[in-house]
């Protein structure tokens, strides 16, 4: 069965510094998509970034980038120049080609940005 | 461009009652997925609707049912409510056809409390 693990339940980062949120996964499916979402206390899941398993380059979206290491089955999210508004829960999610259209989520990491 | 909307935002029910949650997808999207997020956990996939039919279902009992209307909006119905059904219910919409790249955009959720 496919599984996603986020090993950091909570993290602190100083404002303006970079932070890496870890995500590892377990699958034998060679085709999959990786997604990161941000969930503020309001509850809405906000899409941040996508990486396909066959993409040659790591994805970037503004201050967000994905450190994708396929052989190690990891897809870590890097947030550069942290802002106070980045304080939220962050979820790694995946769609596996052999599992239809559902997203499978990790347990999340709570990021707290210190002023 | 309207995003995903859900109603109501909050709901309180008692055990044994039935509840209906509603979702309108993002403009241009044709697929709606529903997720249940218990406190402190990642979302769990309930089911997905496309072309007014249930396209895929997660590991949820038959008490959970849904519907999609011709305008792509959707309802989630839960019968015989249990205390354990208390959760944040998230609706996500997407545009079918991009396989693993199909990105789901989430609404603000409905917080259901069962007493």
PDB file of C-alpha atoms in Angstrom:
ATOM      1  CA  UNK A   1       0.000   0.000   0.000  1.00  0.00           C
ATOM      2  CA  UNK A   2       1.160   3.510  -0.724  1.00  0.00           C
ATOM      3  CA  UNK A   3       2.150   5.563   2.311  1.00  0.00           C
ATOM      4  CA  UNK A   4       3.341   9.110   2.903  1.00  0.00           C
ATOM      5  CA  UNK A   5       5.342  10.110   5.963  1.00  0.00           C
ATOM      6  CA  UNK A   6       5.998  13.563   7.330  1.00  0.00           C
ATOM      7  CA  UNK A   7       8.370  13.055  10.251  1.00  0.00           C
ATOM      8  CA  UNK A   8       8.314  16.604  11.651  1.00  0.00           C
ATOM      9  CA  UNK A   9       5.125  17.244  13.641  1.00  0.00           C
ATOM     10  CA  UNK A  10       6.216  20.825  14.348  1.00  0.00           C
ATOM     11  CA  UNK A  11       8.977  23.193  13.336  1.00  0.00           C
ATOM     12  CA  UNK A  12      10.108  26.702  14.187  1.00  0.00           C
ATOM     13  CA  UNK A  13      11.886  29.015  11.759  1.00  0.00           C
ATOM     14  CA  UNK A  14      13.107  32.568  12.147  1.00  0.00           C
ATOM     15  CA  UNK A  15      11.485  35.136   9.886  1.00  0.00           C
ATOM     16  CA  UNK A  16      13.439  35.677   6.635  1.00  0.00           C
ATOM     17  CA  UNK A  17      15.261  32.351   6.945  1.00  0.00           C
ATOM     18  CA  UNK A  18      14.744  29.279   4.742  1.00  0.00           C
ATOM     19  CA  UNK A  19      13.123  26.089   6.027  1.00  0.00           C
ATOM     20  CA  UNK A  20      12.811  22.539   4.688  1.00  0.00           C
ATOM     21  CA  UNK A  21       9.784  20.379   5.400  1.00  0.00           C
ATOM     22  CA  UNK A  22      10.359  16.661   4.915  1.00  0.00           C
ATOM     23  CA  UNK A  23       8.175  14.195   3.019  1.00  0.00           C
ATOM     24  CA  UNK A  24       8.986  10.580   2.210  1.00  0.00           C
ATOM     25  CA  UNK A  25       6.788   8.049   0.474  1.00  0.00           C
ATOM     26  CA  UNK A  26       6.567   4.386  -0.248  1.00  0.00           C
ATOM     27  CA  UNK A  27       5.286   3.109  -3.574  1.00  0.00           C
ATOM     28  CA  UNK A  28       6.160   0.689  -6.319  1.00  0.00           C
ATOM     29  CA  UNK A  29       4.141   2.688  -8.832  1.00  0.00           C
ATOM     30  CA  UNK A  30       6.575   4.404 -11.255  1.00  0.00           C
ATOM     31  CA  UNK A  31       4.050   7.095 -12.194  1.00  0.00           C
ATOM     32  CA  UNK A  32       2.782   9.511  -9.592  1.00  0.00           C
ATOM     33  CA  UNK A  33       2.251  13.163  -8.791  1.00  0.00           C
ATOM     34  CA  UNK A  34       3.472  14.970  -5.702  1.00  0.00           C
ATOM     35  CA  UNK A  35       1.635  17.944  -4.222  1.00  0.00           C
ATOM     36  CA  UNK A  36       2.202  20.256  -1.284  1.00  0.00           C
ATOM     37  CA  UNK A  37      -0.655  22.098   0.386  1.00  0.00           C
ATOM     38  CA  UNK A  38      -0.746  24.777   3.082  1.00  0.00           C
ATOM     39  CA  UNK A  39      -3.570  24.790   5.618  1.00  0.00           C
ATOM     40  CA  UNK A  40      -3.946  27.935   7.751  1.00  0.00           C
ATOM     41  CA  UNK A  41      -6.040  27.843  10.896  1.00  0.00           C
ATOM     42  CA  UNK A  42      -9.065  28.822   8.788  1.00  0.00           C
ATOM     43  CA  UNK A  43      -9.065  25.283   7.376  1.00  0.00           C
ATOM     44  CA  UNK A  44      -8.804  25.789   3.632  1.00  0.00           C
ATOM     45  CA  UNK A  45      -6.174  23.705   1.827  1.00  0.00           C
ATOM     46  CA  UNK A  46      -4.110  25.977  -0.423  1.00  0.00           C
ATOM     47  CA  UNK A  47      -2.248  24.349  -3.317  1.00  0.00           C
ATOM     48  CA  UNK A  48       1.438  25.325  -3.362  1.00  0.00           C
ATOM     49  CA  UNK A  49       3.436  23.210  -5.804  1.00  0.00           C
ATOM     50  CA  UNK A  50       3.354  20.087  -7.991  1.00  0.00           C
ATOM     51  CA  UNK A  51       6.064  17.637  -9.101  1.00  0.00           C
ATOM     52  CA  UNK A  52       5.575  14.748 -11.505  1.00  0.00           C
ATOM     53  CA  UNK A  53       7.554  11.558 -11.038  1.00  0.00           C
ATOM     54  CA  UNK A  54       8.985  11.831 -14.551  1.00  0.00           C
ATOM     55  CA  UNK A  55       9.825  15.534 -14.363  1.00  0.00           C
ATOM     56  CA  UNK A  56      13.530  16.073 -14.953  1.00  0.00           C
ATOM     57  CA  UNK A  57      13.809  19.296 -12.992  1.00  0.00           C
ATOM     58  CA  UNK A  58      12.710  20.171  -9.481  1.00  0.00           C
ATOM     59  CA  UNK A  59       9.574  22.293  -9.375  1.00  0.00           C
ATOM     60  CA  UNK A  60       9.649  25.911  -8.213  1.00  0.00           C
ATOM     61  CA  UNK A  61       6.820  28.362  -7.517  1.00  0.00           C
ATOM     62  CA  UNK A  62       7.939  31.709  -6.156  1.00  0.00           C
ATOM     63  CA  UNK A  63       9.390  31.147  -2.679  1.00  0.00           C
ATOM     64  CA  UNK A  64       8.490  27.453  -2.795  1.00  0.00           C
ATOM     65  CA  UNK A  65      10.694  24.771  -4.305  1.00  0.00           C
ATOM     66  CA  UNK A  66      10.655  21.016  -4.219  1.00  0.00           C
ATOM     67  CA  UNK A  67      13.779  18.987  -3.466  1.00  0.00           C
ATOM     68  CA  UNK A  68      12.737  15.825  -5.320  1.00  0.00           C
ATOM     69  CA  UNK A  69      14.985  12.800  -4.871  1.00  0.00           C
ATOM     70  CA  UNK A  70      13.266   9.955  -6.666  1.00  0.00           C
ATOM     71  CA  UNK A  71      15.744   7.223  -5.721  1.00  0.00           C
ATOM     72  CA  UNK A  72      15.371   8.124  -2.042  1.00  0.00           C
ATOM     73  CA  UNK A  73      11.586   8.539  -2.422  1.00  0.00           C
ATOM     74  CA  UNK A  74      11.601  11.966  -0.868  1.00  0.00           C
ATOM     75  CA  UNK A  75       9.963  15.232  -1.905  1.00  0.00           C
ATOM     76  CA  UNK A  76      10.919  17.917   0.564  1.00  0.00           C
ATOM     77  CA  UNK A  77       9.402  21.397   0.411  1.00  0.00           C
ATOM     78  CA  UNK A  78      11.779  24.329   0.749  1.00  0.00           C
ATOM     79  CA  UNK A  79      10.378  27.719   1.702  1.00  0.00           C
ATOM     80  CA  UNK A  80      12.820  30.573   1.227  1.00  0.00           C
ATOM     81  CA  UNK A  81      12.719  33.895   3.088  1.00  0.00           C
ATOM     82  CA  UNK A  82      10.033  32.794   5.577  1.00  0.00           C
ATOM     83  CA  UNK A  83       7.263  35.251   6.399  1.00  0.00           C
ATOM     84  CA  UNK A  84       4.975  35.410   9.417  1.00  0.00           C
ATOM     85  CA  UNK A  85       2.079  34.493   7.129  1.00  0.00           C
ATOM     86  CA  UNK A  86       3.772  31.171   6.370  1.00  0.00           C
ATOM     87  CA  UNK A  87       2.780  29.904   9.834  1.00  0.00           C
ATOM     88  CA  UNK A  88       0.374  27.039   9.097  1.00  0.00           C
ATOM     89  CA  UNK A  89       0.051  23.279   8.680  1.00  0.00           C
ATOM     90  CA  UNK A  90       1.760  21.881   5.593  1.00  0.00           C
ATOM     91  CA  UNK A  91       0.682  18.641   3.961  1.00  0.00           C
ATOM     92  CA  UNK A  92       2.460  16.499   1.425  1.00  0.00           C
ATOM     93  CA  UNK A  93       0.050  14.600  -0.823  1.00  0.00           C
ATOM     94  CA  UNK A  94       0.368  12.199  -3.702  1.00  0.00           C
ATOM     95  CA  UNK A  95      -1.708  10.835  -6.537  1.00  0.00           C
ATOM     96  CA  UNK A  96      -0.577   7.381  -7.591  1.00  0.00           C
ATOM     97  CA  UNK A  97      -1.282   6.281 -11.150  1.00  0.00           C
ATOM     98  CA  UNK A  98      -2.505   2.857 -10.032  1.00  0.00           C
ATOM     99  CA  UNK A  99      -4.740   4.262  -7.289  1.00  0.00           C
ATOM    100  CA  UNK A 100      -7.126   6.275  -9.398  1.00  0.00           C
ATOM    101  CA  UNK A 101      -7.754   9.908  -8.706  1.00  0.00           C
ATOM    102  CA  UNK A 102      -7.649  10.167  -4.957  1.00  0.00           C
ATOM    103  CA  UNK A 103      -5.028  12.152  -3.090  1.00  0.00           C
ATOM    104  CA  UNK A 104      -3.223  10.410  -0.248  1.00  0.00           C
ATOM    105  CA  UNK A 105      -2.006  12.812   2.437  1.00  0.00           C
ATOM    106  CA  UNK A 106       0.747  12.697   5.010  1.00  0.00           C
ATOM    107  CA  UNK A 107       0.120  13.613   8.632  1.00  0.00           C
ATOM    108  CA  UNK A 108       1.289  17.190   8.199  1.00  0.00           C
ATOM    109  CA  UNK A 109       3.910  19.497   9.711  1.00  0.00           C
ATOM    110  CA  UNK A 110       3.028  22.573  11.740  1.00  0.00           C
ATOM    111  CA  UNK A 111       5.362  25.429  10.819  1.00  0.00           C
ATOM    112  CA  UNK A 112       5.694  28.381  13.155  1.00  0.00           C
ATOM    113  CA  UNK A 113       7.576  31.474  11.975  1.00  0.00           C
ATOM    114  CA  UNK A 114       9.160  33.552  14.725  1.00  0.00           C
ATOM    115  CA  UNK A 115       9.506  37.338  14.333  1.00  0.00           C
TER     116      UNK A 115
ATOM    117  CA  UNK B   1     -12.829  33.752 -10.886  1.00  0.00           C
ATOM    118  CA  UNK B   2     -14.753  32.100  -8.067  1.00  0.00           C
ATOM    119  CA  UNK B   3     -12.953  29.411  -6.135  1.00  0.00           C
ATOM    120  CA  UNK B   4     -14.473  26.357  -4.502  1.00  0.00           C
ATOM    121  CA  UNK B   5     -17.304  27.230  -2.137  1.00  0.00           C
ATOM    122  CA  UNK B   6     -18.875  25.096   0.581  1.00  0.00           C
ATOM    123  CA  UNK B   7     -21.905  25.440   2.794  1.00  0.00           C
ATOM    124  CA  UNK B   8     -22.585  25.572   5.637  1.00  0.00           C
ATOM    125  CA  UNK B   9     -19.338  26.617   7.319  1.00  0.00           C
ATOM    126  CA  UNK B  10     -20.270  25.056  10.649  1.00  0.00           C
ATOM    127  CA  UNK B  11     -22.859  22.507  11.688  1.00  0.00           C
ATOM    128  CA  UNK B  12     -23.887  20.871  14.958  1.00  0.00           C
ATOM    129  CA  UNK B  13     -25.903  17.642  14.897  1.00  0.00           C
ATOM    130  CA  UNK B  14     -26.785  14.888  17.355  1.00  0.00           C
ATOM    131  CA  UNK B  15     -26.071  11.194  17.031  1.00  0.00           C
ATOM    132  CA  UNK B  16     -28.393   9.371  14.659  1.00  0.00           C
ATOM    133  CA  UNK B  17     -29.283  12.435  12.636  1.00  0.00           C
ATOM    134  CA  UNK B  18     -28.589  12.967   8.961  1.00  0.00           C
ATOM    135  CA  UNK B  19     -26.603  15.820   7.400  1.00  0.00           C
ATOM    136  CA  UNK B  20     -26.129  17.260   3.910  1.00  0.00           C
ATOM    137  CA  UNK B  21     -23.085  19.304   2.952  1.00  0.00           C
ATOM    138  CA  UNK B  22     -22.834  21.264  -0.280  1.00  0.00           C
ATOM    139  CA  UNK B  23     -20.024  22.218  -2.630  1.00  0.00           C
ATOM    140  CA  UNK B  24     -19.697  24.346  -5.755  1.00  0.00           C
ATOM    141  CA  UNK B  25     -16.561  23.710  -7.800  1.00  0.00           C
ATOM    142  CA  UNK B  26     -14.109  26.244  -9.143  1.00  0.00           C
ATOM    143  CA  UNK B  27     -15.196  27.760 -12.443  1.00  0.00           C
ATOM    144  CA  UNK B  28     -14.278  25.465 -15.347  1.00  0.00           C
ATOM    145  CA  UNK B  29     -13.865  22.355 -13.212  1.00  0.00           C
ATOM    146  CA  UNK B  30     -15.949  19.225 -13.751  1.00  0.00           C
ATOM    147  CA  UNK B  31     -14.833  16.867 -10.976  1.00  0.00           C
ATOM    148  CA  UNK B  32     -15.563  17.052  -7.260  1.00  0.00           C
ATOM    149  CA  UNK B  33     -13.860  15.086  -4.488  1.00  0.00           C
ATOM    150  CA  UNK B  34     -14.766  14.931  -0.809  1.00  0.00           C
ATOM    151  CA  UNK B  35     -12.363  14.435   2.088  1.00  0.00           C
ATOM    152  CA  UNK B  36     -12.797  14.008   5.831  1.00  0.00           C
ATOM    153  CA  UNK B  37     -10.167  15.561   8.089  1.00  0.00           C
ATOM    154  CA  UNK B  38     -10.233  14.549  11.739  1.00  0.00           C
ATOM    155  CA  UNK B  39      -8.552  16.845  14.234  1.00  0.00           C
ATOM    156  CA  UNK B  40      -4.756  16.639  14.016  1.00  0.00           C
ATOM    157  CA  UNK B  41      -4.720  14.385  10.960  1.00  0.00           C
ATOM    158  CA  UNK B  42      -4.367  14.639   7.218  1.00  0.00           C
ATOM    159  CA  UNK B  43      -7.489  14.486   5.044  1.00  0.00           C
ATOM    160  CA  UNK B  44      -8.921  11.080   4.103  1.00  0.00           C
ATOM    161  CA  UNK B  45     -10.519  10.543   0.686  1.00  0.00           C
ATOM    162  CA  UNK B  46     -14.254   9.767   0.800  1.00  0.00           C
ATOM    163  CA  UNK B  47     -15.261   9.722  -2.881  1.00  0.00           C
ATOM    164  CA  UNK B  48     -15.062  11.545  -6.178  1.00  0.00           C
ATOM    165  CA  UNK B  49     -17.799  12.487  -8.645  1.00  0.00           C
ATOM    166  CA  UNK B  50     -17.465  13.057 -12.366  1.00  0.00           C
ATOM    167  CA  UNK B  51     -20.244  13.271 -14.959  1.00  0.00           C
ATOM    168  CA  UNK B  52     -22.795  12.889 -12.155  1.00  0.00           C
ATOM    169  CA  UNK B  53     -21.475   9.476 -11.172  1.00  0.00           C
ATOM    170  CA  UNK B  54     -19.299   8.228  -8.336  1.00  0.00           C
ATOM    171  CA  UNK B  55     -15.959   7.687 -10.008  1.00  0.00           C
ATOM    172  CA  UNK B  56     -13.958   6.390  -7.081  1.00  0.00           C
ATOM    173  CA  UNK B  57     -14.618   5.668  -3.417  1.00  0.00           C
ATOM    174  CA  UNK B  58     -12.371   5.526  -0.385  1.00  0.00           C
ATOM    175  CA  UNK B  59     -12.715   3.320   2.662  1.00  0.00           C
ATOM    176  CA  UNK B  60     -15.912   4.834   4.070  1.00  0.00           C
ATOM    177  CA  UNK B  61     -19.175   3.050   4.955  1.00  0.00           C
ATOM    178  CA  UNK B  62     -22.372   3.304   2.939  1.00  0.00           C
ATOM    179  CA  UNK B  63     -23.683   5.875   5.431  1.00  0.00           C
ATOM    180  CA  UNK B  64     -21.651   8.303   3.345  1.00  0.00           C
ATOM    181  CA  UNK B  65     -23.260   9.030   0.004  1.00  0.00           C
ATOM    182  CA  UNK B  66     -23.091  11.781  -2.532  1.00  0.00           C
ATOM    183  CA  UNK B  67     -24.470  13.328  -5.615  1.00  0.00           C
ATOM    184  CA  UNK B  68     -23.279  15.544  -8.435  1.00  0.00           C
ATOM    185  CA  UNK B  69     -25.630  17.827 -10.331  1.00  0.00           C
ATOM    186  CA  UNK B  70     -25.536  18.840 -14.017  1.00  0.00           C
ATOM    187  CA  UNK B  71     -23.897  22.153 -13.048  1.00  0.00           C
ATOM    188  CA  UNK B  72     -21.067  20.111 -11.425  1.00  0.00           C
ATOM    189  CA  UNK B  73     -21.976  21.103  -7.873  1.00  0.00           C
ATOM    190  CA  UNK B  74     -22.092  18.289  -5.354  1.00  0.00           C
ATOM    191  CA  UNK B  75     -23.600  17.159  -2.087  1.00  0.00           C
ATOM    192  CA  UNK B  76     -22.245  14.880   0.610  1.00  0.00           C
ATOM    193  CA  UNK B  77     -24.833  13.102   2.751  1.00  0.00           C
ATOM    194  CA  UNK B  78     -24.085  11.301   5.978  1.00  0.00           C
ATOM    195  CA  UNK B  79     -26.795   9.182   7.620  1.00  0.00           C
ATOM    196  CA  UNK B  80     -27.022   7.847  11.179  1.00  0.00           C
ATOM    197  CA  UNK B  81     -24.344  10.208  12.454  1.00  0.00           C
ATOM    198  CA  UNK B  82     -21.795   8.898  14.940  1.00  0.00           C
ATOM    199  CA  UNK B  83     -19.630  10.889  17.335  1.00  0.00           C
ATOM    200  CA  UNK B  84     -16.639   9.846  15.224  1.00  0.00           C
ATOM    201  CA  UNK B  85     -18.061  11.667  12.212  1.00  0.00           C
ATOM    202  CA  UNK B  86     -17.093  14.960  13.848  1.00  0.00           C
ATOM    203  CA  UNK B  87     -14.504  16.431  11.495  1.00  0.00           C
ATOM    204  CA  UNK B  88     -13.713  19.055   8.897  1.00  0.00           C
ATOM    205  CA  UNK B  89     -15.223  18.039   5.561  1.00  0.00           C
ATOM    206  CA  UNK B  90     -13.315  19.361   2.593  1.00  0.00           C
ATOM    207  CA  UNK B  91     -14.507  19.553  -0.972  1.00  0.00           C
ATOM    208  CA  UNK B  92     -12.003  19.766  -3.815  1.00  0.00           C
ATOM    209  CA  UNK B  93     -12.559  20.374  -7.503  1.00  0.00           C
ATOM    210  CA  UNK B  94     -10.422  19.587 -10.526  1.00  0.00           C
ATOM    211  CA  UNK B  95     -10.514  19.274 -14.290  1.00  0.00           C
ATOM    212  CA  UNK B  96     -10.342  15.683 -15.407  1.00  0.00           C
ATOM    213  CA  UNK B  97      -7.863  14.379 -17.926  1.00  0.00           C
ATOM    214  CA  UNK B  98      -4.369  15.205 -16.737  1.00  0.00           C
ATOM    215  CA  UNK B  99      -3.710  11.912 -14.959  1.00  0.00           C
ATOM    216  CA  UNK B 100      -1.287  12.306 -12.075  1.00  0.00           C
ATOM    217  CA  UNK B 101      -0.951  16.056 -12.725  1.00  0.00           C
ATOM    218  CA  UNK B 102      -4.653  16.723 -12.121  1.00  0.00           C
ATOM    219  CA  UNK B 103      -4.555  19.328  -9.358  1.00  0.00           C
ATOM    220  CA  UNK B 104      -7.329  19.482  -6.789  1.00  0.00           C
ATOM    221  CA  UNK B 105      -8.309  22.883  -5.399  1.00  0.00           C
ATOM    222  CA  UNK B 106     -10.006  22.890  -2.026  1.00  0.00           C
ATOM    223  CA  UNK B 107     -12.810  24.870  -0.484  1.00  0.00           C
ATOM    224  CA  UNK B 108     -12.831  26.302   3.057  1.00  0.00           C
ATOM    225  CA  UNK B 109     -14.509  23.211   4.495  1.00  0.00           C
ATOM    226  CA  UNK B 110     -17.506  22.495   6.690  1.00  0.00           C
ATOM    227  CA  UNK B 111     -16.840  21.829  10.367  1.00  0.00           C
ATOM    228  CA  UNK B 112     -19.270  19.188  11.613  1.00  0.00           C
ATOM    229  CA  UNK B 113     -19.707  18.521  15.310  1.00  0.00           C
ATOM    230  CA  UNK B 114     -21.769  15.512  16.366  1.00  0.00           C
ATOM    231  CA  UNK B 115     -23.007  15.548  19.966  1.00  0.00           C
TER     232      UNK B 115
END
